[in-house]
Each structure stands twice: as structure tokens, then as C-alpha cells.
Coordinates of C-alpha atoms and ligand atoms in Angstrom, one line a residue:
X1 CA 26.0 26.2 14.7
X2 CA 22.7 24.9 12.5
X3 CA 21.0 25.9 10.2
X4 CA 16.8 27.0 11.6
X5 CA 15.1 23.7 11.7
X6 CA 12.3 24.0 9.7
X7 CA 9.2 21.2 10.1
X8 CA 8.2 20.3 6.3
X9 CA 4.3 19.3 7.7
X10 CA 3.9 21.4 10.3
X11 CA 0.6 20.9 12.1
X12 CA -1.0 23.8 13.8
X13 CA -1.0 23.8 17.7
X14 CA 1.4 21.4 17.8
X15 CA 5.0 22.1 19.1
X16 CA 7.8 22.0 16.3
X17 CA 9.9 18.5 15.7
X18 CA 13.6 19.3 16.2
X19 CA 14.6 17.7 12.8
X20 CA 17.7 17.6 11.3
X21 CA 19.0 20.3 9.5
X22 CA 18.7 20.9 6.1
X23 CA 22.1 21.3 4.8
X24 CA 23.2 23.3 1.7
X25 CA 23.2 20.9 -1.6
X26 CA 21.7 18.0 0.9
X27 CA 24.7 18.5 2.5
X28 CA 27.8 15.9 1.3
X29 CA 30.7 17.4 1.4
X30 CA 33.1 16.6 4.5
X31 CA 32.1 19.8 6.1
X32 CA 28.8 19.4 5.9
X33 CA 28.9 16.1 6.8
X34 CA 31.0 16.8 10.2
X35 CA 28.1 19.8 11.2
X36 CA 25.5 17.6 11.0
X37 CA 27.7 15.1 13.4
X38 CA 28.6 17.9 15.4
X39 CA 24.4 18.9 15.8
X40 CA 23.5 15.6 17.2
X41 CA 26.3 14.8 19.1
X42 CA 25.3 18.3 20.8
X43 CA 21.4 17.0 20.5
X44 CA 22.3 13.9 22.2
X45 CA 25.5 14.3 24.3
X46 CA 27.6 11.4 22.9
X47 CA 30.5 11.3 21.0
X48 CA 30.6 10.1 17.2
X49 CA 34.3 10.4 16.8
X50 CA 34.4 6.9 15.2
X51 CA 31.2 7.6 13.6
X52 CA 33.0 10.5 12.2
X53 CA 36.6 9.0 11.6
X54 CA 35.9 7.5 7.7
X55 CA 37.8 7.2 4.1
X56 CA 34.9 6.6 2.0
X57 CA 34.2 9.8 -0.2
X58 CA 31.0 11.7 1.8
X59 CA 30.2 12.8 -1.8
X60 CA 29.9 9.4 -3.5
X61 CA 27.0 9.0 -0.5
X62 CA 24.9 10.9 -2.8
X63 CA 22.2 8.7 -3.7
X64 CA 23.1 6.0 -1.0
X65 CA 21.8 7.7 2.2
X66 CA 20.3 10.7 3.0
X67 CA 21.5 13.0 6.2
X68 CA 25.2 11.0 6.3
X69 CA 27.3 11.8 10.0
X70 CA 29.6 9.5 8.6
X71 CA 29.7 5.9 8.2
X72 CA 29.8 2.7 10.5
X73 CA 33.3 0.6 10.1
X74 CA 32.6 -3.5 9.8
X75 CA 35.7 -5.5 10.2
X76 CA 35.9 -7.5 6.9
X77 CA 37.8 -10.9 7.0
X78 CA 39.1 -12.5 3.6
X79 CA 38.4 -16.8 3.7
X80 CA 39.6 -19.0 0.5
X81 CA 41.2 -20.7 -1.6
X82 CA 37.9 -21.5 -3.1
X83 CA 38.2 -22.8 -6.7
X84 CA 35.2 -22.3 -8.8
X85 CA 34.3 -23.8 -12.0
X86 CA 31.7 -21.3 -13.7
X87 CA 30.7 -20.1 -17.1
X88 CA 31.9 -16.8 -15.9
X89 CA 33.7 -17.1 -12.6
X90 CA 36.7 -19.9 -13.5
X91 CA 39.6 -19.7 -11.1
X92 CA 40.3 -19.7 -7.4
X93 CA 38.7 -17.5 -5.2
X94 CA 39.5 -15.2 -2.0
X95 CA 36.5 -14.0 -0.6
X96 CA 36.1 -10.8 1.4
X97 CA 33.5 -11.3 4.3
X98 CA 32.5 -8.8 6.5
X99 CA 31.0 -9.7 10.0
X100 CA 31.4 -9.6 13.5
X101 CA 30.4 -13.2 14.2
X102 CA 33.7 -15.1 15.2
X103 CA 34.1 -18.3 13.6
X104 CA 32.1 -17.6 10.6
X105 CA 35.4 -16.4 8.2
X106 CA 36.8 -19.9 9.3
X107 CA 33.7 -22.1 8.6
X108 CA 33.6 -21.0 5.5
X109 CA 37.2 -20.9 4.8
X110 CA 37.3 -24.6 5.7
X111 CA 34.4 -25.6 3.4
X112 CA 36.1 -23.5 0.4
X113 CA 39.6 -25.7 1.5
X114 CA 36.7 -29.4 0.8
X115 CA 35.6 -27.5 -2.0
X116 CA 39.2 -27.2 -3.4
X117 CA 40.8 -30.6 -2.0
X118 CA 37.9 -31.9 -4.1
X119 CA 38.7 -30.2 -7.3
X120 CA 36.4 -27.4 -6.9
X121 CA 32.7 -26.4 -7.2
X122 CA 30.8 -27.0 -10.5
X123 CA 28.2 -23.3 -10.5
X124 CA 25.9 -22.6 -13.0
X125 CA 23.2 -19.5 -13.3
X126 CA 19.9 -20.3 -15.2
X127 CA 17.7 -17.4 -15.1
X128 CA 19.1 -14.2 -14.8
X129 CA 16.0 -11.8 -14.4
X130 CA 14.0 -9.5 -12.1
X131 CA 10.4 -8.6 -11.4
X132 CA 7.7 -5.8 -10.6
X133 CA 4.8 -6.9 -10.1
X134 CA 1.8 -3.8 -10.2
X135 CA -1.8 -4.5 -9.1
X136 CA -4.4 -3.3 -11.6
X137 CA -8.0 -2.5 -10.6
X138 CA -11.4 -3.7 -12.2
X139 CA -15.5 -3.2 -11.2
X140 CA -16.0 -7.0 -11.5
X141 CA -14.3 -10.3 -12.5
X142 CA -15.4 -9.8 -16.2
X143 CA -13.7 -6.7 -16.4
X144 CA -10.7 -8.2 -15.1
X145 CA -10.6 -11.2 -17.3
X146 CA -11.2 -9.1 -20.6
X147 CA -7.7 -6.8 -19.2
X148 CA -6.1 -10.1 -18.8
X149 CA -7.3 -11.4 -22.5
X150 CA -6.4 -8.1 -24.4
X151 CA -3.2 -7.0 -22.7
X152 CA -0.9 -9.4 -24.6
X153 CA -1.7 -8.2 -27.9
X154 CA 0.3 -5.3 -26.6
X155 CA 3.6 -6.0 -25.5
X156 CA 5.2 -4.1 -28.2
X157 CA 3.8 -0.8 -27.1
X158 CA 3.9 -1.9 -23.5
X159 CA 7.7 -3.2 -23.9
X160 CA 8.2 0.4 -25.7
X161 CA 7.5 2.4 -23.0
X162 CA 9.3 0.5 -20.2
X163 CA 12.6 0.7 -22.7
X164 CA 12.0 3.9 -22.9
X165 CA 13.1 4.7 -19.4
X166 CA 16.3 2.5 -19.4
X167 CA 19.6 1.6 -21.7
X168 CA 20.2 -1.6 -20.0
X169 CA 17.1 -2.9 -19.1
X170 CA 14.9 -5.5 -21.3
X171 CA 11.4 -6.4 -20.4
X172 CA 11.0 -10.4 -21.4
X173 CA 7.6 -11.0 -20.8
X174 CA 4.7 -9.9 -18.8
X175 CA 2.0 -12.3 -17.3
X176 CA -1.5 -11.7 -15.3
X177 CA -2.1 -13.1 -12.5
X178 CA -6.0 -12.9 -11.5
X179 CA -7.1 -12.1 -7.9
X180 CA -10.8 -11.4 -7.5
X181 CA -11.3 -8.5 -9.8
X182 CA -7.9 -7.5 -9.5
X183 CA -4.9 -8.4 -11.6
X184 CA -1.4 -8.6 -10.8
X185 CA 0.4 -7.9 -13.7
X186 CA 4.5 -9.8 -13.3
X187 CA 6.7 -7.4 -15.4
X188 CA 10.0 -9.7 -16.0
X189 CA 13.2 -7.9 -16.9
X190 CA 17.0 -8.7 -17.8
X191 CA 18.8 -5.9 -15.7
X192 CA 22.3 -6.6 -16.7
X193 CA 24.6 -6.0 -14.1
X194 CA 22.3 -4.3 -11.9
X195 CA 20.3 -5.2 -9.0
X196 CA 17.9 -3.2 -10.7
X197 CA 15.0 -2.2 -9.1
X198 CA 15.1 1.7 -9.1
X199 CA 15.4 1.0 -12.9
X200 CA 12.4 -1.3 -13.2
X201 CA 9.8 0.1 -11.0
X202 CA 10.3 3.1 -13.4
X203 CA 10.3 1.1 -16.7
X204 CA 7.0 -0.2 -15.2
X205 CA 5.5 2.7 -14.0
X206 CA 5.8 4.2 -17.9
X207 CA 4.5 0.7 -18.9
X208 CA 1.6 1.2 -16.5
X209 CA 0.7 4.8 -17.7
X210 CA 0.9 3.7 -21.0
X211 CA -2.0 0.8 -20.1
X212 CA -4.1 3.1 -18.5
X213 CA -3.8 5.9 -21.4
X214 CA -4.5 3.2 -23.8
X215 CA -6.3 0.5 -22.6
X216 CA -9.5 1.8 -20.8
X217 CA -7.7 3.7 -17.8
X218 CA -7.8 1.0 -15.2
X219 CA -6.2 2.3 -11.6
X220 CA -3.3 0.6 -10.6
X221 CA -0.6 0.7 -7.5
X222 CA 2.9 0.1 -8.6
X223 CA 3.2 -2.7 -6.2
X224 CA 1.3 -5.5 -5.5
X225 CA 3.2 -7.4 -2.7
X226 CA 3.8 -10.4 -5.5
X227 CA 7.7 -9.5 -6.2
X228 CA 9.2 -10.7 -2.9
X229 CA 11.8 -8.1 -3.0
X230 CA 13.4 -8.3 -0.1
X231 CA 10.8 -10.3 1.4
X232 CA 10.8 -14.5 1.6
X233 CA 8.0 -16.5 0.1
X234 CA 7.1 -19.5 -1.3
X235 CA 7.1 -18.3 -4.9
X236 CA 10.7 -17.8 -5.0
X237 CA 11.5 -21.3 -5.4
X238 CA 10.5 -21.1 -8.7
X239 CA 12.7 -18.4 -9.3
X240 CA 12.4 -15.0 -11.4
X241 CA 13.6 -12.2 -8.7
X242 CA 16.9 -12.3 -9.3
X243 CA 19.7 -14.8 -10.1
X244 CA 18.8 -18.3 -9.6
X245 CA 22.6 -20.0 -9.0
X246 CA 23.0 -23.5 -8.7
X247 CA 26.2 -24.9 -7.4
X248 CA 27.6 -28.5 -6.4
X249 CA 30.5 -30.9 -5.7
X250 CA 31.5 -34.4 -5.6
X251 CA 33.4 -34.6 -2.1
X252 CA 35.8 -38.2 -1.3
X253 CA 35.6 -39.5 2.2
X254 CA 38.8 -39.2 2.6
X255 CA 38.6 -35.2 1.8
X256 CA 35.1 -35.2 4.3
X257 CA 37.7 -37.1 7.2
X258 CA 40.1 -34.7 6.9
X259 CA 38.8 -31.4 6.8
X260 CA 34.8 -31.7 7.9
X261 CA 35.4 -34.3 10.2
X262 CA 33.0 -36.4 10.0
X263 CA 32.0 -39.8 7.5
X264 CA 30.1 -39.2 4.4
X265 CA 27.3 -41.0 5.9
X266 CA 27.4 -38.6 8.8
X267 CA 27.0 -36.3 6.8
X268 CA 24.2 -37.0 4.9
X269 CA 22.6 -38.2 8.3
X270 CA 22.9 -35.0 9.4
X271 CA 21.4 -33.7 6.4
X272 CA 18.1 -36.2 6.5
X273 CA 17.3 -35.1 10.4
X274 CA 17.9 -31.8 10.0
X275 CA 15.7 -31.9 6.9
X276 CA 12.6 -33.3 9.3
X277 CA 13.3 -29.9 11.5
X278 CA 13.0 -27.7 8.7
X279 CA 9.7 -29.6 8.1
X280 CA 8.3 -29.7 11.4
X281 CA 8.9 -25.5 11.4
X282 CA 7.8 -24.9 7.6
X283 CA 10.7 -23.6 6.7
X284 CA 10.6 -22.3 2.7
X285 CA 13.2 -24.6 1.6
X286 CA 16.2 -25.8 3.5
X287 CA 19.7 -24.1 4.3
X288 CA 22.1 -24.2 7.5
X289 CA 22.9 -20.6 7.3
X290 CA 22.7 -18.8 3.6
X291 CA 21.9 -15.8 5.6
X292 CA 25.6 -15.8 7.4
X293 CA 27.7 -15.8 4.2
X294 CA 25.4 -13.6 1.9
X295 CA 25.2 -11.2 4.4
X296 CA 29.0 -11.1 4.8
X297 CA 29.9 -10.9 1.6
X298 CA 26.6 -8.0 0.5
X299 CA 27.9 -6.1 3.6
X300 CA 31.6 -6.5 1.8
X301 CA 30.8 -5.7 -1.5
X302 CA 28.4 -3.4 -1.8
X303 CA 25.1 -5.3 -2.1
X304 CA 21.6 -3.8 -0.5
X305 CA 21.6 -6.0 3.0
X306 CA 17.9 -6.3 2.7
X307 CA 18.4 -8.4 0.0
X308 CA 19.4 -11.0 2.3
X309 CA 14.9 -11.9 2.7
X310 CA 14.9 -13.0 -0.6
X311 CA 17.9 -14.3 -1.6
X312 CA 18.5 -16.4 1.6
X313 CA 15.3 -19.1 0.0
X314 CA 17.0 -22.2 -1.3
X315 CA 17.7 -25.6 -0.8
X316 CA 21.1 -27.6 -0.1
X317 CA 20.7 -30.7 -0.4
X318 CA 23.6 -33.7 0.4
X319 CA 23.5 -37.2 -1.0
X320 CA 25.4 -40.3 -0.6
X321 CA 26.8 -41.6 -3.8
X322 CA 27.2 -45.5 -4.3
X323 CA 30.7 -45.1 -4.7
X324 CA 30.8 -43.8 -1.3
X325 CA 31.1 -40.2 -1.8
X326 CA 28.7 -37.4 -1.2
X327 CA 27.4 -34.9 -3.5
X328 CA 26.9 -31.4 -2.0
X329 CA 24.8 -28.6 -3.6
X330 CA 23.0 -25.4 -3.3
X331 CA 20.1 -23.9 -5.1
X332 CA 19.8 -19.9 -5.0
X333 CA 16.5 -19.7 -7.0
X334 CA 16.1 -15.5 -5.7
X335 CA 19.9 -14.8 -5.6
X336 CA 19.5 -10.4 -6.1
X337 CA 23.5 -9.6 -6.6
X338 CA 25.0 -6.5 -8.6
X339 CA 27.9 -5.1 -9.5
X340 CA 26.7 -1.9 -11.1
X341 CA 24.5 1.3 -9.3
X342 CA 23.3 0.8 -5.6
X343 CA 26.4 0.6 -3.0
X344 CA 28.8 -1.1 -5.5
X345 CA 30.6 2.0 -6.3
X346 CA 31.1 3.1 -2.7
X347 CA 35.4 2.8 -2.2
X348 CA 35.6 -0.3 0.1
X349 CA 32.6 -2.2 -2.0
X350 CA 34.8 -1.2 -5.4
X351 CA 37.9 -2.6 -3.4
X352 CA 35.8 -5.8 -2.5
X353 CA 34.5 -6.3 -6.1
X354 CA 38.3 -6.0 -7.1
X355 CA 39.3 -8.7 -5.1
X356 CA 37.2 -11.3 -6.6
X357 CA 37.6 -10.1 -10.4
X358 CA 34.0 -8.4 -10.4
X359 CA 34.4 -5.2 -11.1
X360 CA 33.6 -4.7 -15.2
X361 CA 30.1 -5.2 -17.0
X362 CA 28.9 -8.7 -18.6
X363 CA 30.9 -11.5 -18.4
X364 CA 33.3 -9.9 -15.1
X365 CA 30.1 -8.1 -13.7
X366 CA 27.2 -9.6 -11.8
X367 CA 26.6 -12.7 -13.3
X368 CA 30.8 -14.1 -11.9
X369 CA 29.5 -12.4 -7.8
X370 CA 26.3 -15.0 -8.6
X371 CA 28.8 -17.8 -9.2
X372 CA 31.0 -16.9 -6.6
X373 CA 28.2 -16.1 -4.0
X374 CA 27.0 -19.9 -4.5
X375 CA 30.3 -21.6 -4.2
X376 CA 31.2 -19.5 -1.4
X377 CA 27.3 -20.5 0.2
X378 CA 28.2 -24.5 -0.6
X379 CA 31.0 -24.1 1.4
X380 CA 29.3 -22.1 4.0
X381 CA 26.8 -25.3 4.1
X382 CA 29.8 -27.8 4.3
X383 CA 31.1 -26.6 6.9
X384 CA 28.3 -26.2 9.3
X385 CA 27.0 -30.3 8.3
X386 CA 30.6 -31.3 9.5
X387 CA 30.4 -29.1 12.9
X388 CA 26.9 -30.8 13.4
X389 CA 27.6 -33.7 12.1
X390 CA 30.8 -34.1 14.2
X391 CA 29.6 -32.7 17.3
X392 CA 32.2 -29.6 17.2
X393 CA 29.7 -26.9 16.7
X394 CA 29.7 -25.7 20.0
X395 CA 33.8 -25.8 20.7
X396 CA 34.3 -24.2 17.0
X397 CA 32.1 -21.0 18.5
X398 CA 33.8 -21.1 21.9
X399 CA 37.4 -20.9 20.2
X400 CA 36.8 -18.4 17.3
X401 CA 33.2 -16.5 18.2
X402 CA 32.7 -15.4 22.3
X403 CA 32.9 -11.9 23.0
X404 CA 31.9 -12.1 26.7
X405 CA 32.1 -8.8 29.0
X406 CA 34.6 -9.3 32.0
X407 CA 32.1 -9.5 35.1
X408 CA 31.8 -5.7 36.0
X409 CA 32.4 -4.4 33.2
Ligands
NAP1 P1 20.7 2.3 -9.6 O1 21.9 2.7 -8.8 O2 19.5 3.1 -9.3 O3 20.9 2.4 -11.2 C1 21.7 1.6 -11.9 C2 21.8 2.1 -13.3 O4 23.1 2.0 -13.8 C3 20.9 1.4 -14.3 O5 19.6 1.9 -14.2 C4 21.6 1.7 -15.6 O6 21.0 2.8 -16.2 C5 23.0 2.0 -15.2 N1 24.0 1.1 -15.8 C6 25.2 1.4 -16.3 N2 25.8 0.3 -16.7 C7 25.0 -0.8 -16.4 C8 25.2 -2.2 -16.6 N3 26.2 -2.7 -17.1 N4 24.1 -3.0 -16.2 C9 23.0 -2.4 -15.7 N5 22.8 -1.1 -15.5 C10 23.8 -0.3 -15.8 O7 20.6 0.8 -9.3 P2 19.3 -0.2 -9.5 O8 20.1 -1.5 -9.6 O9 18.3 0.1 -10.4 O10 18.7 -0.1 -8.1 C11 19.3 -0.6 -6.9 C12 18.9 0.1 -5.7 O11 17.5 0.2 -5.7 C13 19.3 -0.5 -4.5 O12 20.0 0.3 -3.7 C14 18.0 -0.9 -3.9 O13 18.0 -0.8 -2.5 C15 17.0 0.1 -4.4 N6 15.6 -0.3 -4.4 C16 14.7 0.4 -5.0 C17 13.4 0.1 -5.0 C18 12.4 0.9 -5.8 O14 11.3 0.5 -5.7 N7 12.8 1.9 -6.5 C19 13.0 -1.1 -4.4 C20 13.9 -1.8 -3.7 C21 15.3 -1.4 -3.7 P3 19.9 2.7 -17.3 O15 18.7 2.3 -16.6 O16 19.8 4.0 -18.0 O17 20.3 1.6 -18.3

């Protein structure tokens, strides 16, 4: 029923890999897409007939996945009202979540209904930018330095070439970064309402030829291990990979009784010891759980999971005001969010972006999901101080999020 396998690096003597087929056109049409089910179910003996039962178009997989046998359903849960007072994203919120941990739509939807008793989270997004970071190489440390010295005097041209690859991307600066006799070059871009890095690795890359036609031919890799895309570091704090998103709000104790259940200053007790763990561990920053709700709501919309490494560094911090309220807020300083290219177009990630107003360029593009994703991450934070704070934790998991096998089964 396949096509011959055919090993791409075959290696003499040794007995050929069973790969799987090559398909005509790479093989994204529905037919196509069901024979290559149908080759490993035979391969492996299982059954994918969920794996294989889907509504997204197999043809808008191009350029998302390679070999598709389908697609993998996650149930998506919708928590709000969350009202958000942005520079882009001003209104009240419903915000689609995809997970299979129980309780985590209703933590957040309870710290979105704080959010709103208390008239609604204050976001703002101060740098809006994205980074490669290549690694050039020199024969000593004076070699390196002179590089460093000359390579301002160049942006133009350099700047040039990158734009030359890309309508939406800008470079806004480079700076060297000295190692040895190395130097990491950090290639800063605007990238609009894309995540951006397929388009800036190859803005840099023309950037990069251009140095080394130009400016004595030093070697370089495109990558230096400096960006922290999709990895966590200290250097994100800063910010400069991404979006970095801060959002807050001024809760009443009498909003904190009723819906976290807890005091203000058990909150911000909770806060201050849970602080001294993050410490003890060397945690980069402090956060109950950004991962939970960004993972959610990238898995819902569209977003590249893996983002998840970087954009999960932050800090929430809590505060007990004299007048006896607290004031709650998150700092996304690495937020990587998109509403262009990647995933975004695949049907359930448009129908996602739809839902929260997100699906146009500029002011209803990636710049409103960064104001959304922090409010909805405050909220997120809320809601787990209150269940710590309060002692519920444990019975709020035990109502909404066990999934125990019967014994025997
Ligand atoms: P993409 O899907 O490769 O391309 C998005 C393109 O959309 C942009 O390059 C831009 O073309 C065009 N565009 C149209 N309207 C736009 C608008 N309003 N704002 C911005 N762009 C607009 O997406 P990408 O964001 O560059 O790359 C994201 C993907 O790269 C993710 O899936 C991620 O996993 C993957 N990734 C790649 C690397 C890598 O090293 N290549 C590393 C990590 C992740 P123009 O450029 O012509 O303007």
C-alpha cells in the first residue's frame, strides 16, 4: 500500500531504516494523509482512528509539521469575564484555555471574576522586540575588539541587508557582546505581529554574509546560545526576546474575602514565604504557575508551545497597601506571542484568536494576545495565592482535577 522506502543516508553494510514514506507533494492532502496513517498503524498494530478523525485542513499543515497522520484533539475550556484595561486590549475578556489539568479553567476563571469585581486589570507592553544573537569568530582578543569597534559604523549597510529579506521586520539596533575572542553579535528586531523567528534568523543570516563579505570575512554560526529562545535564563529579566507585558490591580478585602478566600494579609504572607522558596531553589524570578495558563492558552490559540521556556520568566509580586488593600502584578519581561505565521492560521487557533478580538494586524494583532495573556496570568497568580493562602489547594484539585483509574482497570 506504500510507496518503496527509500533511506536518504544510506550507509553501506548496514540494513535499511524502515522510514516513513515519502508521499507525493510531501503528502497533505486527506488522502495522503490517511496512507501514511494507515502505513503505521499496519507498522505498529494500533489503531489511530482518533488520530485520524480531524477538521483542521491537512493542507494548511503545510509548513507546520512534516509527515501529518492527523492531529491530536485537546479539550479547550473558555474561563472569564476578565476585564482588561490595555492600550490595545480594552474590554472584557473570555479566554479559551486548552488543558487536561482539572481545576486549572476554574482557578483562573475565579482570579479573572477578583480581577473584574475589582474593576479590572491595568496591562501595559513596553518593549515589543525579538533577538538573534550569532557568534562571530576572531585569532585573538585584538581581533575581536577591532570587529566590535568598527561594526557600528555600519548599521546602514548591515540594517540593508537584514530588510532585505523581510516586509515587516525592522532591525533596531545591534550590540557586541565580547567572549574571549569571540563576539556575540544581539541583532534586535520589531517583528510586528509575528513571533518572528523564521523571519529573523534569515534577516540575520544576510546581515551576517554581508559582514563577512565586507568586513574581513570573519566565520560565524548563526546562533550563539545568547537569545533564550525557548530556553529560560537570567538575561530575560531584562527583557528583549519578545513582549515584555506588565500587568496589575488594586484588589479590596472585601473582593479578596469573597472570592480568594483569604485576608489581604494572607495573601501577601503567602507571597513573602513563598518568595524565600523560590530563593532557597534559585528560581529566575518568581511565579505560582505562568507555565499553566500560557501553555493553555499557546496550545488554544495557535502559539509555538515551546515558547512556554522563555516566556514563563517573570515576577508577581503582591503588596499590602496602607489602606488595607493589596496590589497584585505580573511582569512578563520574555512574553513570545503572535497572531500572524506559525500555528495561528491553523482553523481552531483562528477560531481561538476570534474569540478574544485578535485576529487582524497592529493594534487587534499580537500586541492585544500580550495584554490579554498578562491579565489572564495575574489572574492565574490570584487564584493560586488564595488556594495557598487559604489552605484549599488540595480540596480545589480533588473536586475539579483527579482522573484516578478504577482499581483493575
Ligand atoms: P512564519 O510563519 O515563518 O512567517 C511569518 C511571516 O508572515 C513574516 O515573516 C511576514 O513576512 C509575514 N507577515 C504578514 N503579515 C505580517 C504582520 N502583520 N506582522 C508580521 N509578519 C507578517 O513565522 P515567524 O513568526 O517568522 O516564525 C515563527 C515560527 O518559527 C514558529 O513556528 C517557530 O516555532 C519557528 N522557529 C523558527 C526558528 C528558526 O530558527 N528559524 C527558531 C525557533 C522557532 P515578511 O517577513 O516578508 O514580512
Amino acid at each position: 500500500m506504500s510507496e518503496p522506502l527509500s533511506d536518504p543516508i544510506p550507509l553501506r553494510g548496514a540494513r535499511p531504516l524502515k522510514l516513513v514514506p515519502r508521499l507525493k507533494e510531501q503528502g497533505y492532502d486527506r488522502p495522503q494523509v490517511a496512507k501514511r496513517r494507515a502505513w503505521v498503524e499496519e507498522m505498529t498494530g494500533c489503531h489511530l482512528e482518533e488520530v485520524g478523525s480531524f477538521t483542521i485542513s491537512s493542507d494548511e499543515m503545510r509548513g507546520n509539521i512534516e509527515n501529518p497522520i492527523g492531529a491530536v484533539q485537546m479539550p479547550v475550556g473558555v474561563a472569564g469575564p476578565l476585564r482588561v484595561h490595555g492600550r490595545y486590549a480594552d474590554g472584557t475578556f473570555y479566554v479559551p484555555l486548552a488543558t487536561t489539568e482539572g481545576a486549572l479553567v476554574r482557578s483562573y476563571e475565579r482570579g479573572m471574576v477578583a480581577i473584574t469585581r475589582s474593576g479590572g486589570a491595568q496591562v501595559r507592553v513596553w518593549i515589543d522586540e525579538n533577538r538573534v544573537c550569532p557568534v562571530f569568530f576572531f585569532d585573538d582578543v585584538a581581533a575581536a575588539y577591532d570587529f566590535a569597534q568598527l561594526l557600528p559604523d555600519h548599521l546602514d549597510s548591515i540594517r540593508a541587508a537584514a530588510e532585505s529579506t523581510t516586509r515587516h521586520g525592522k532591525l533596531l539596533r545591534i550590540e557586541c557582546l565580547p567572549v574571549g575572542r569571540e563576539v556575540i553579535v544581539n541583532f534586535s528586531y520589531f517583528t510586528a505581529d509575528a513571533h518572528g523567528m523564521n523571519m529573523i534568523v534569515k534577516a540575520t543570516d544576510e546581515a551576517c554574509r554581508w559582514i563577512r563579505e565586507h568586513l574581513n570575512g570573519p566565520t560565524y554560526y548563526i546562533f550563539s546560545g545568547y537569545n533564550s529562545e525557548k530556553r529560560a535564563s537570567g538575561s530575560l529579566l531584562a527583557g528583549g526576546k519578545g513582549k515584555k507585558v506588565t500587568a496589575g490591580v488594586r484588589l479590596r478585602p472585601e473582593v479578596i474575602k469573597a472570592v480568594l478566600h483569604t485576608t489581604p494579609e494572607g495573601l501577601v504572607d503567602m507571597w513573602h514565604h513563598t518568595v524565600l522558596g523560590h530563593m532557597q531553589t534559585g528560581t529566575i524570578g518568581y511565579n505560582g504557575h505562568y507555565a499553566n495558563g500560557l501553555t493553555a492558552l499557546f496550545i488554544a490559540t495557535g502559539q509555538d508551545v515551546a515558547n512556554v521556556a522563555n516566556s514563563a520568566v517573570g515576577i508577581t509580586n503582591f503588596e499590602l497597601l496602607p489602606s488595607g488593600e493589596v496590589y497584585a502584578s505580573v511582569t512578563l519581561p520574555s512574553l513570545t506571542v503572535a497572531t500572524v505565521g506559525g500555528g495561528t492560521r491553523l482553523g481552531t487557533s483562528r477560531e481561538c484568536l476570534e474569540m478574544l478580538g485578535c485576529t487582524g494586524y497592529g493594534p487587534e494583532g499580537a500586541v492585544k494576545l500580550a495584554e490579554i495573556t498578562g491579565a489572564t496570568l495575574l489572574a492565574g497568580e490570584l487564584s493560586m495565592g488564595g488556594a495557598i493562602s487559604s489552605g484549599e489547594f488540595v480540596a480545589a484539585h480533588e473536586s475539579y482535577g483527579r482522573n484516578r483509574p478504577e482499581e483493575g482497570s
